[in-house]
């Protein structure tokens, strides 16, 4: 057992559900107790999804515990198949159901006899892998199911150069914006996007996957298994660089150019002038780094923490593109430790690989950076320690699902990141100046709760009740009560007057 | 089988598949740790439980809450590790870091399935670390959302002292966790009628739990506390005052009247008091009158809210509810029936263990003006031009007593008022395709 207050990563089934609900017309049936469908709330709230989340629960209750699921899972599979007619139904075990050790595969086989949909059992072990590993695994499982040597014996490449983008999922950090940015760049290079996987893809597109010239896996956390599989079966090469930051973008485009040239008979791709133009003139980030404003950032100390993709990419941007000193760079992707260490080697003083936010907290306290770049948790650590924080990675809250166009990838992404970094530090400096000159307001903000004019006499009980009311509405309640007392001719305000006033206030806000 | 007995033969209750969305009952930790100020809640479960709590509670998680997960690992599930020494180690850690007056162990689905003997382990560890350990099995196998509080309070019943502090012949203990302003208000309301209260379960502190000698009168303030009521009756020999719940002015008046009548007191000025509250609600009633409402059901407050809203002049199409204890809610159900009869309204369809899929189809047919539903369905319904109010807000708002009737109507009328301001724009159906479930 472990004492845990906070988790950077969710359980495995969340990864599976994120993959299934990213696809079009696929449905997940969770074998889970009541209340485990919290994923639907997250998707509906964080992503502000307009459609019903395609996840249903086959409830595990006392009866299931006593007698097994028996007909229940089977009939729920058949029912969902009939109601939703999905191209794929994924039976998803949860940590609870996996210890029941029921033969779920058997239910699937029975249901398949009567149904026209395909049904798969999500192949994830809840006690061994986390949300991100399950993302990778489930995507590969689904791709493998629809796209294999039986359904696609031979790959015929598209005549025009084309790529698959593998990785964007529902509830992924700025994923939709990132992919839009990559699509724009590919379009201006006249490279077709064959398929985007899994967000928005449908099952019948999956057999087209081997037609792409190159697979693009921009996120370290999801898609590598699928890309490896496609490479093994049809020899499709893949590039796994992260197209983040100006240097990152340059490297990514160069890798893409090399890979495409290896496929076509004659080398026809040369992106160097494109890279130059974008870096120097389209994106503002390179110029921004040279501008004197950015000079003030030189040698400022920062701490970076997040998932592997974003923590690595941001560390590179801070150190190589902005002259910022990264005191510590860390990740909670403990399963990808070696890759992470290798990537950030030489770029920072320390590396921290942990899932325990308390360790991250201690590290930040010890290093006292001028700014933090991290997850929602680091934002709160920063608040507590009075250190500004830019959010660069999941887990995040609803404010990190912005409506406006906010990619992290590509040349526009570089602009966005430059703003994010700069604004964090400016605020930090402002804060120091304020402190130096004694803050905005040197008068104690503690509200004097006893009436100043003495027009009304609040008795002690009423006063203590008033103190119970949250600070931000207390003043309003106080004014309303006194107004009411005046109207009724009371001079002493007792607890009864307070309540009466509350009842009689009928303003609709 | 209490369920099989129909206590009010005029009320028909349907039962569907139980395929509905609700919060896991361990969510009760979020309000109970705040209510019981010297407590610490240890949820013994898996990553799934932790993930739910951390997401459901949003920002509260960063406020150094007095709760944590005892996260079970593979070794715990396969019994390679010893439950006793593991829990003892964690509880010692909690004691050292927080030194609470009580540690609650919240059992989950996993501890049920692997049959971890929490009730057996607790007394041993309690004796060793010298902090009371209270065990509540608030798991999703058996319970929904607010029923979590019920399991915790039922476990707390056993910890209340027996001694009689005063010589008064009639002890009265109220049960249900409400904000202290609400409990103060309800207490005063009764005191004004000459009813004195021995205490509340739970109290602000574990160390100040009320004394419950045999023959104590008890009365609940929330409709989901049937287990607590049963425990107080059976284990502590209490006498339950079955009353409607003090939700809405009608409910509050009936609640006070029922308590007074059992204690042989003639209530004074209550009718006028209720009337005055209704007058102050006029602006809301104008908005709500004649509008229809559909409760999908997820927190067990549904019967009381529906009864109040009927009285406000609304039409109730369906009352979905996770679980309906007809014995504990008997008075509330009678008041519902009475309200319908008086207003000449048909009795709403009551659906226990609803099926959300079928409910969405019924919503599409009935086209209610407002649907009270969970967050999983709220946005998709709004996108299809159905006004919704997020049901969980009723659990986390102050809704009890005369003074808070307005807060309920504020919540219920919000989508309608929001819609008045957006009404001219014609942005109603915001999905591309017609089918409701796709």
PDB file of N, CA and C in Angstrom, chain B residues 342-421:
ATOM      1  N   UNK B 342     -53.746  17.942  -3.934  1.00  0.00           N
ATOM      2  CA  UNK B 342     -54.208  19.302  -3.705  1.00  0.00           C
ATOM      3  C   UNK B 342     -54.129  20.168  -4.948  1.00  0.00           C
ATOM      4  N   UNK B 343     -53.104  19.926  -5.748  1.00  0.00           N
ATOM      5  CA  UNK B 343     -52.904  20.760  -6.923  1.00  0.00           C
ATOM      6  C   UNK B 343     -53.578  20.178  -8.160  1.00  0.00           C
ATOM      7  N   UNK B 344     -54.205  19.021  -7.949  1.00  0.00           N
ATOM      8  CA  UNK B 344     -54.865  18.359  -9.059  1.00  0.00           C
ATOM      9  C   UNK B 344     -53.889  17.994 -10.188  1.00  0.00           C
ATOM     10  N   UNK B 345     -52.750  17.520  -9.766  1.00  0.00           N
ATOM     11  CA  UNK B 345     -51.715  17.117 -10.728  1.00  0.00           C
ATOM     12  C   UNK B 345     -51.570  15.601 -10.675  1.00  0.00           C
ATOM     13  N   UNK B 346     -51.226  14.994 -11.810  1.00  0.00           N
ATOM     14  CA  UNK B 346     -50.980  13.545 -11.747  1.00  0.00           C
ATOM     15  C   UNK B 346     -49.692  13.273 -10.962  1.00  0.00           C
ATOM     16  N   UNK B 347     -49.659  12.117 -10.330  1.00  0.00           N
ATOM     17  CA  UNK B 347     -48.459  11.741  -9.594  1.00  0.00           C
ATOM     18  C   UNK B 347     -47.339  11.462 -10.605  1.00  0.00           C
ATOM     19  N   UNK B 348     -46.172  12.061 -10.417  1.00  0.00           N
ATOM     20  CA  UNK B 348     -45.106  11.824 -11.402  1.00  0.00           C
ATOM     21  C   UNK B 348     -44.660  10.357 -11.410  1.00  0.00           C
ATOM     22  N   UNK B 349     -44.119   9.982 -12.530  1.00  0.00           N
ATOM     23  CA  UNK B 349     -43.556   8.645 -12.650  1.00  0.00           C
ATOM     24  C   UNK B 349     -42.273   8.598 -11.808  1.00  0.00           C
ATOM     25  N   UNK B 350     -42.201   7.628 -10.902  1.00  0.00           N
ATOM     26  CA  UNK B 350     -40.990   7.481 -10.087  1.00  0.00           C
ATOM     27  C   UNK B 350     -40.218   6.279 -10.613  1.00  0.00           C
ATOM     28  N   UNK B 351     -38.961   6.492 -10.983  1.00  0.00           N
ATOM     29  CA  UNK B 351     -38.161   5.405 -11.552  1.00  0.00           C
ATOM     30  C   UNK B 351     -36.921   5.161 -10.702  1.00  0.00           C
ATOM     31  N   UNK B 352     -36.921   4.024 -10.059  1.00  0.00           N
ATOM     32  CA  UNK B 352     -35.769   3.645  -9.268  1.00  0.00           C
ATOM     33  C   UNK B 352     -34.748   2.975 -10.175  1.00  0.00           C
ATOM     34  N   UNK B 353     -33.453   3.108  -9.832  1.00  0.00           N
ATOM     35  CA  UNK B 353     -32.382   2.546 -10.675  1.00  0.00           C
ATOM     36  C   UNK B 353     -32.655   2.801 -12.159  1.00  0.00           C
ATOM     37  N   UNK B 354     -32.689   4.052 -12.550  1.00  0.00           N
ATOM     38  CA  UNK B 354     -33.076   4.358 -13.927  1.00  0.00           C
ATOM     39  C   UNK B 354     -32.033   3.892 -14.947  1.00  0.00           C
ATOM     40  N   UNK B 355     -32.435   3.920 -16.192  1.00  0.00           N
ATOM     41  CA  UNK B 355     -31.519   3.622 -17.292  1.00  0.00           C
ATOM     42  C   UNK B 355     -31.365   4.908 -18.097  1.00  0.00           C
ATOM     43  N   UNK B 356     -30.181   5.489 -18.060  1.00  0.00           N
ATOM     44  CA  UNK B 356     -29.974   6.797 -18.682  1.00  0.00           C
ATOM     45  C   UNK B 356     -30.281   6.811 -20.174  1.00  0.00           C
ATOM     46  N   UNK B 357     -29.987   5.700 -20.829  1.00  0.00           N
ATOM     47  CA  UNK B 357     -30.232   5.639 -22.275  1.00  0.00           C
ATOM     48  C   UNK B 357     -31.726   5.790 -22.572  1.00  0.00           C
ATOM     49  N   UNK B 358     -32.530   5.017 -21.854  1.00  0.00           N
ATOM     50  CA  UNK B 358     -33.988   5.113 -22.050  1.00  0.00           C
ATOM     51  C   UNK B 358     -34.499   6.485 -21.622  1.00  0.00           C
ATOM     52  N   UNK B 359     -33.896   7.017 -20.548  1.00  0.00           N
ATOM     53  CA  UNK B 359     -34.338   8.335 -20.070  1.00  0.00           C
ATOM     54  C   UNK B 359     -34.116   9.413 -21.126  1.00  0.00           C
ATOM     55  N   UNK B 360     -32.975   9.360 -21.802  1.00  0.00           N
ATOM     56  CA  UNK B 360     -32.706  10.356 -22.841  1.00  0.00           C
ATOM     57  C   UNK B 360     -33.756  10.249 -23.947  1.00  0.00           C
ATOM     58  N   UNK B 361     -34.171   9.028 -24.231  1.00  0.00           N
ATOM     59  CA  UNK B 361     -35.234   8.874 -25.234  1.00  0.00           C
ATOM     60  C   UNK B 361     -36.547   9.476 -24.753  1.00  0.00           C
ATOM     61  N   UNK B 362     -36.842   9.262 -23.465  1.00  0.00           N
ATOM     62  CA  UNK B 362     -38.084   9.851 -22.923  1.00  0.00           C
ATOM     63  C   UNK B 362     -37.996  11.372 -22.909  1.00  0.00           C
ATOM     64  N   UNK B 363     -36.800  11.896 -22.597  1.00  0.00           N
ATOM     65  CA  UNK B 363     -36.611  13.354 -22.594  1.00  0.00           C
ATOM     66  C   UNK B 363     -36.882  13.890 -23.989  1.00  0.00           C
ATOM     67  N   UNK B 364     -36.419  13.170 -24.981  1.00  0.00           N
ATOM     68  CA  UNK B 364     -36.628  13.611 -26.347  1.00  0.00           C
ATOM     69  C   UNK B 364     -38.120  13.636 -26.712  1.00  0.00           C
ATOM     70  N   UNK B 365     -38.849  12.669 -26.195  1.00  0.00           N
ATOM     71  CA  UNK B 365     -40.293  12.630 -26.473  1.00  0.00           C
ATOM     72  C   UNK B 365     -41.045  13.702 -25.695  1.00  0.00           C
ATOM     73  N   UNK B 366     -40.724  13.811 -24.395  1.00  0.00           N
ATOM     74  CA  UNK B 366     -41.507  14.690 -23.517  1.00  0.00           C
ATOM     75  C   UNK B 366     -41.113  16.161 -23.649  1.00  0.00           C
ATOM     76  N   UNK B 367     -39.918  16.408 -24.084  1.00  0.00           N
ATOM     77  CA  UNK B 367     -39.380  17.769 -24.191  1.00  0.00           C
ATOM     78  C   UNK B 367     -39.623  18.604 -22.934  1.00  0.00           C
ATOM     79  N   UNK B 368     -39.060  18.187 -21.812  1.00  0.00           N
ATOM     80  CA  UNK B 368     -39.239  18.976 -20.580  1.00  0.00           C
ATOM     81  C   UNK B 368     -38.534  20.330 -20.708  1.00  0.00           C
ATOM     82  N   UNK B 369     -39.041  21.319 -19.962  1.00  0.00           N
ATOM     83  CA  UNK B 369     -38.400  22.631 -19.999  1.00  0.00           C
ATOM     84  C   UNK B 369     -37.038  22.605 -19.309  1.00  0.00           C
ATOM     85  N   UNK B 370     -36.945  21.809 -18.251  1.00  0.00           N
ATOM     86  CA  UNK B 370     -35.660  21.695 -17.545  1.00  0.00           C
ATOM     87  C   UNK B 370     -35.389  20.219 -17.236  1.00  0.00           C
ATOM     88  N   UNK B 371     -34.161  19.797 -17.404  1.00  0.00           N
ATOM     89  CA  UNK B 371     -33.767  18.455 -17.002  1.00  0.00           C
ATOM     90  C   UNK B 371     -32.699  18.577 -15.925  1.00  0.00           C
ATOM     91  N   UNK B 372     -32.935  17.908 -14.805  1.00  0.00           N
ATOM     92  CA  UNK B 372     -31.934  17.893 -13.739  1.00  0.00           C
ATOM     93  C   UNK B 372     -31.091  16.648 -13.966  1.00  0.00           C
ATOM     94  N   UNK B 373     -29.824  16.835 -14.232  1.00  0.00           N
ATOM     95  CA  UNK B 373     -29.005  15.700 -14.643  1.00  0.00           C
ATOM     96  C   UNK B 373     -27.555  15.872 -14.228  1.00  0.00           C
ATOM     97  N   UNK B 374     -26.791  14.803 -14.362  1.00  0.00           N
ATOM     98  CA  UNK B 374     -25.365  14.852 -14.044  1.00  0.00           C
ATOM     99  C   UNK B 374     -24.584  15.513 -15.167  1.00  0.00           C
ATOM    100  N   UNK B 375     -23.303  15.753 -14.914  1.00  0.00           N
ATOM    101  CA  UNK B 375     -22.483  16.476 -15.880  1.00  0.00           C
ATOM    102  C   UNK B 375     -22.184  15.660 -17.125  1.00  0.00           C
ATOM    103  N   UNK B 376     -22.300  14.349 -17.014  1.00  0.00           N
ATOM    104  CA  UNK B 376     -22.017  13.517 -18.186  1.00  0.00           C
ATOM    105  C   UNK B 376     -23.036  13.791 -19.289  1.00  0.00           C
ATOM    106  N   UNK B 377     -24.271  14.126 -18.896  1.00  0.00           N
ATOM    107  CA  UNK B 377     -25.322  14.332 -19.881  1.00  0.00           C
ATOM    108  C   UNK B 377     -25.654  15.803 -20.143  1.00  0.00           C
ATOM    109  N   UNK B 378     -25.226  16.681 -19.230  1.00  0.00           N
ATOM    110  CA  UNK B 378     -25.679  18.071 -19.311  1.00  0.00           C
ATOM    111  C   UNK B 378     -25.274  18.756 -20.622  1.00  0.00           C
ATOM    112  N   UNK B 379     -23.985  18.742 -20.961  1.00  0.00           N
ATOM    113  CA  UNK B 379     -23.569  19.413 -22.191  1.00  0.00           C
ATOM    114  C   UNK B 379     -24.181  18.796 -23.448  1.00  0.00           C
ATOM    115  N   UNK B 380     -24.156  17.466 -23.596  1.00  0.00           N
ATOM    116  CA  UNK B 380     -24.807  16.894 -24.788  1.00  0.00           C
ATOM    117  C   UNK B 380     -26.295  17.262 -24.891  1.00  0.00           C
ATOM    118  N   UNK B 381     -26.997  17.323 -23.754  1.00  0.00           N
ATOM    119  CA  UNK B 381     -28.415  17.707 -23.811  1.00  0.00           C
ATOM    120  C   UNK B 381     -28.565  19.181 -24.197  1.00  0.00           C
ATOM    121  N   UNK B 382     -27.727  20.038 -23.613  1.00  0.00           N
ATOM    122  CA  UNK B 382     -27.779  21.468 -23.955  1.00  0.00           C
ATOM    123  C   UNK B 382     -27.546  21.677 -25.451  1.00  0.00           C
ATOM    124  N   UNK B 383     -26.607  20.910 -26.005  1.00  0.00           N
ATOM    125  CA  UNK B 383     -26.302  21.056 -27.431  1.00  0.00           C
ATOM    126  C   UNK B 383     -27.499  20.663 -28.292  1.00  0.00           C
ATOM    127  N   UNK B 384     -28.415  19.871 -27.689  1.00  0.00           N
ATOM    128  CA  UNK B 384     -29.624  19.460 -28.407  1.00  0.00           C
ATOM    129  C   UNK B 384     -30.832  20.294 -28.001  1.00  0.00           C
ATOM    130  N   UNK B 385     -30.560  21.464 -27.452  1.00  0.00           N
ATOM    131  CA  UNK B 385     -31.609  22.408 -27.090  1.00  0.00           C
ATOM    132  C   UNK B 385     -32.489  21.967 -25.930  1.00  0.00           C
ATOM    133  N   UNK B 386     -31.925  21.194 -25.018  1.00  0.00           N
ATOM    134  CA  UNK B 386     -32.644  20.887 -23.780  1.00  0.00           C
ATOM    135  C   UNK B 386     -31.955  21.636 -22.647  1.00  0.00           C
ATOM    136  N   UNK B 387     -32.730  22.393 -21.878  1.00  0.00           N
ATOM    137  CA  UNK B 387     -32.118  23.122 -20.771  1.00  0.00           C
ATOM    138  C   UNK B 387     -31.843  22.158 -19.629  1.00  0.00           C
ATOM    139  N   UNK B 388     -30.681  22.307 -19.038  1.00  0.00           N
ATOM    140  CA  UNK B 388     -30.328  21.393 -17.957  1.00  0.00           C
ATOM    141  C   UNK B 388     -29.838  22.153 -16.738  1.00  0.00           C
ATOM    142  N   UNK B 389     -29.990  21.506 -15.603  1.00  0.00           N
ATOM    143  CA  UNK B 389     -29.337  21.995 -14.387  1.00  0.00           C
ATOM    144  C   UNK B 389     -28.553  20.834 -13.826  1.00  0.00           C
ATOM    145  N   UNK B 390     -27.297  21.098 -13.545  1.00  0.00           N
ATOM    146  CA  UNK B 390     -26.382  20.079 -13.041  1.00  0.00           C
ATOM    147  C   UNK B 390     -26.799  19.661 -11.623  1.00  0.00           C
ATOM    148  N   UNK B 391     -27.143  18.395 -11.464  1.00  0.00           N
ATOM    149  CA  UNK B 391     -27.750  17.897 -10.218  1.00  0.00           C
ATOM    150  C   UNK B 391     -26.837  17.976  -9.003  1.00  0.00           C
ATOM    151  N   UNK B 392     -25.528  17.808  -9.216  1.00  0.00           N
ATOM    152  CA  UNK B 392     -24.617  17.757  -8.073  1.00  0.00           C
ATOM    153  C   UNK B 392     -24.632  19.070  -7.289  1.00  0.00           C
ATOM    154  N   UNK B 393     -24.996  20.158  -7.962  1.00  0.00           N
ATOM    155  CA  UNK B 393     -25.045  21.437  -7.253  1.00  0.00           C
ATOM    156  C   UNK B 393     -26.032  21.425  -6.087  1.00  0.00           C
ATOM    157  N   UNK B 394     -27.075  20.616  -6.210  1.00  0.00           N
ATOM    158  CA  UNK B 394     -28.039  20.548  -5.106  1.00  0.00           C
ATOM    159  C   UNK B 394     -27.408  19.910  -3.875  1.00  0.00           C
ATOM    160  N   UNK B 395     -26.461  19.008  -4.096  1.00  0.00           N
ATOM    161  CA  UNK B 395     -25.787  18.365  -2.969  1.00  0.00           C
ATOM    162  C   UNK B 395     -24.805  19.321  -2.310  1.00  0.00           C
ATOM    163  N   UNK B 396     -24.195  20.182  -3.109  1.00  0.00           N
ATOM    164  CA  UNK B 396     -23.157  21.046  -2.572  1.00  0.00           C
ATOM    165  C   UNK B 396     -23.655  22.457  -2.252  1.00  0.00           C
ATOM    166  N   UNK B 397     -24.972  22.672  -2.325  1.00  0.00           N
ATOM    167  CA  UNK B 397     -25.488  23.990  -1.957  1.00  0.00           C
ATOM    168  C   UNK B 397     -26.281  23.871  -0.667  1.00  0.00           C
ATOM    169  N   UNK B 398     -26.537  25.010  -0.041  1.00  0.00           N
ATOM    170  CA  UNK B 398     -27.363  24.996   1.164  1.00  0.00           C
ATOM    171  C   UNK B 398     -28.815  25.057   0.710  1.00  0.00           C
ATOM    172  N   UNK B 399     -29.549  23.994   0.993  1.00  0.00           N
ATOM    173  CA  UNK B 399     -30.919  23.916   0.485  1.00  0.00           C
ATOM    174  C   UNK B 399     -31.950  23.706   1.581  1.00  0.00           C
ATOM    175  N   UNK B 400     -31.511  23.581   2.845  1.00  0.00           N
ATOM    176  CA  UNK B 400     -32.450  23.232   3.913  1.00  0.00           C
ATOM    177  C   UNK B 400     -33.047  24.461   4.595  1.00  0.00           C
ATOM    178  N   UNK B 401     -34.243  24.288   5.130  1.00  0.00           N
ATOM    179  CA  UNK B 401     -34.862  25.322   5.965  1.00  0.00           C
ATOM    180  C   UNK B 401     -35.588  26.372   5.145  1.00  0.00           C
ATOM    181  N   UNK B 402     -36.285  27.251   5.875  1.00  0.00           N
ATOM    182  CA  UNK B 402     -37.071  28.302   5.217  1.00  0.00           C
ATOM    183  C   UNK B 402     -36.187  29.214   4.379  1.00  0.00           C
ATOM    184  N   UNK B 403     -35.038  29.585   4.941  1.00  0.00           N
ATOM    185  CA  UNK B 403     -34.212  30.610   4.305  1.00  0.00           C
ATOM    186  C   UNK B 403     -33.594  30.150   2.994  1.00  0.00           C
ATOM    187  N   UNK B 404     -33.429  28.845   2.820  1.00  0.00           N
ATOM    188  CA  UNK B 404     -32.717  28.391   1.628  1.00  0.00           C
ATOM    189  C   UNK B 404     -33.605  27.932   0.484  1.00  0.00           C
ATOM    190  N   UNK B 405     -34.936  28.087   0.676  1.00  0.00           N
ATOM    191  CA  UNK B 405     -35.844  27.739  -0.418  1.00  0.00           C
ATOM    192  C   UNK B 405     -35.475  28.543  -1.656  1.00  0.00           C
ATOM    193  N   UNK B 406     -35.097  29.784  -1.396  1.00  0.00           N
ATOM    194  CA  UNK B 406     -34.744  30.668  -2.491  1.00  0.00           C
ATOM    195  C   UNK B 406     -33.510  30.157  -3.253  1.00  0.00           C
ATOM    196  N   UNK B 407     -32.551  29.598  -2.498  1.00  0.00           N
ATOM    197  CA  UNK B 407     -31.349  29.075  -3.161  1.00  0.00           C
ATOM    198  C   UNK B 407     -31.685  27.933  -4.112  1.00  0.00           C
ATOM    199  N   UNK B 408     -32.666  27.096  -3.721  1.00  0.00           N
ATOM    200  CA  UNK B 408     -33.071  25.997  -4.605  1.00  0.00           C
ATOM    201  C   UNK B 408     -33.645  26.563  -5.894  1.00  0.00           C
ATOM    202  N   UNK B 409     -34.534  27.558  -5.730  1.00  0.00           N
ATOM    203  CA  UNK B 409     -35.176  28.124  -6.926  1.00  0.00           C
ATOM    204  C   UNK B 409     -34.193  28.909  -7.776  1.00  0.00           C
ATOM    205  N   UNK B 410     -33.232  29.500  -7.109  1.00  0.00           N
ATOM    206  CA  UNK B 410     -32.167  30.186  -7.832  1.00  0.00           C
ATOM    207  C   UNK B 410     -31.475  29.187  -8.783  1.00  0.00           C
ATOM    208  N   UNK B 411     -31.198  27.992  -8.255  1.00  0.00           N
ATOM    209  CA  UNK B 411     -30.541  26.959  -9.076  1.00  0.00           C
ATOM    210  C   UNK B 411     -31.452  26.475 -10.198  1.00  0.00           C
ATOM    211  N   UNK B 412     -32.685  26.139  -9.823  1.00  0.00           N
ATOM    212  CA  UNK B 412     -33.588  25.546 -10.806  1.00  0.00           C
ATOM    213  C   UNK B 412     -33.912  26.529 -11.932  1.00  0.00           C
ATOM    214  N   UNK B 413     -34.064  27.809 -11.560  1.00  0.00           N
ATOM    215  CA  UNK B 413     -34.490  28.769 -12.584  1.00  0.00           C
ATOM    216  C   UNK B 413     -33.329  29.299 -13.419  1.00  0.00           C
ATOM    217  N   UNK B 414     -32.109  28.989 -12.994  1.00  0.00           N
ATOM    218  CA  UNK B 414     -30.943  29.556 -13.678  1.00  0.00           C
ATOM    219  C   UNK B 414     -30.919  29.272 -15.182  1.00  0.00           C
ATOM    220  N   UNK B 415     -31.126  28.004 -15.604  1.00  0.00           N
ATOM    221  CA  UNK B 415     -31.099  27.786 -17.061  1.00  0.00           C
ATOM    222  C   UNK B 415     -32.172  28.586 -17.795  1.00  0.00           C
ATOM    223  N   UNK B 416     -33.327  28.752 -17.165  1.00  0.00           N
ATOM    224  CA  UNK B 416     -34.398  29.523 -17.812  1.00  0.00           C
ATOM    225  C   UNK B 416     -34.021  30.987 -17.916  1.00  0.00           C
ATOM    226  N   UNK B 417     -33.409  31.516 -16.846  1.00  0.00           N
ATOM    227  CA  UNK B 417     -33.036  32.928 -16.858  1.00  0.00           C
ATOM    228  C   UNK B 417     -31.890  33.168 -17.828  1.00  0.00           C
ATOM    229  N   UNK B 418     -30.934  32.209 -17.820  1.00  0.00           N
ATOM    230  CA  UNK B 418     -29.833  32.310 -18.773  1.00  0.00           C
ATOM    231  C   UNK B 418     -30.395  32.344 -20.189  1.00  0.00           C
ATOM    232  N   UNK B 419     -31.392  31.516 -20.378  1.00  0.00           N
ATOM    233  CA  UNK B 419     -31.966  31.395 -21.707  1.00  0.00           C
ATOM    234  C   UNK B 419     -32.719  32.640 -22.143  1.00  0.00           C
ATOM    235  N   UNK B 420     -33.267  33.360 -21.168  1.00  0.00           N
ATOM    236  CA  UNK B 420     -33.963  34.594 -21.542  1.00  0.00           C
ATOM    237  C   UNK B 420     -32.991  35.558 -22.194  1.00  0.00           C
ATOM    238  N   UNK B 421     -31.797  35.606 -21.637  1.00  0.00           N
ATOM    239  CA  UNK B 421     -30.849  36.571 -22.184  1.00  0.00           C
ATOM    240  C   UNK B 421     -30.262  36.104 -23.515  1.00  0.00           C
TER     241      UNK B 421
END
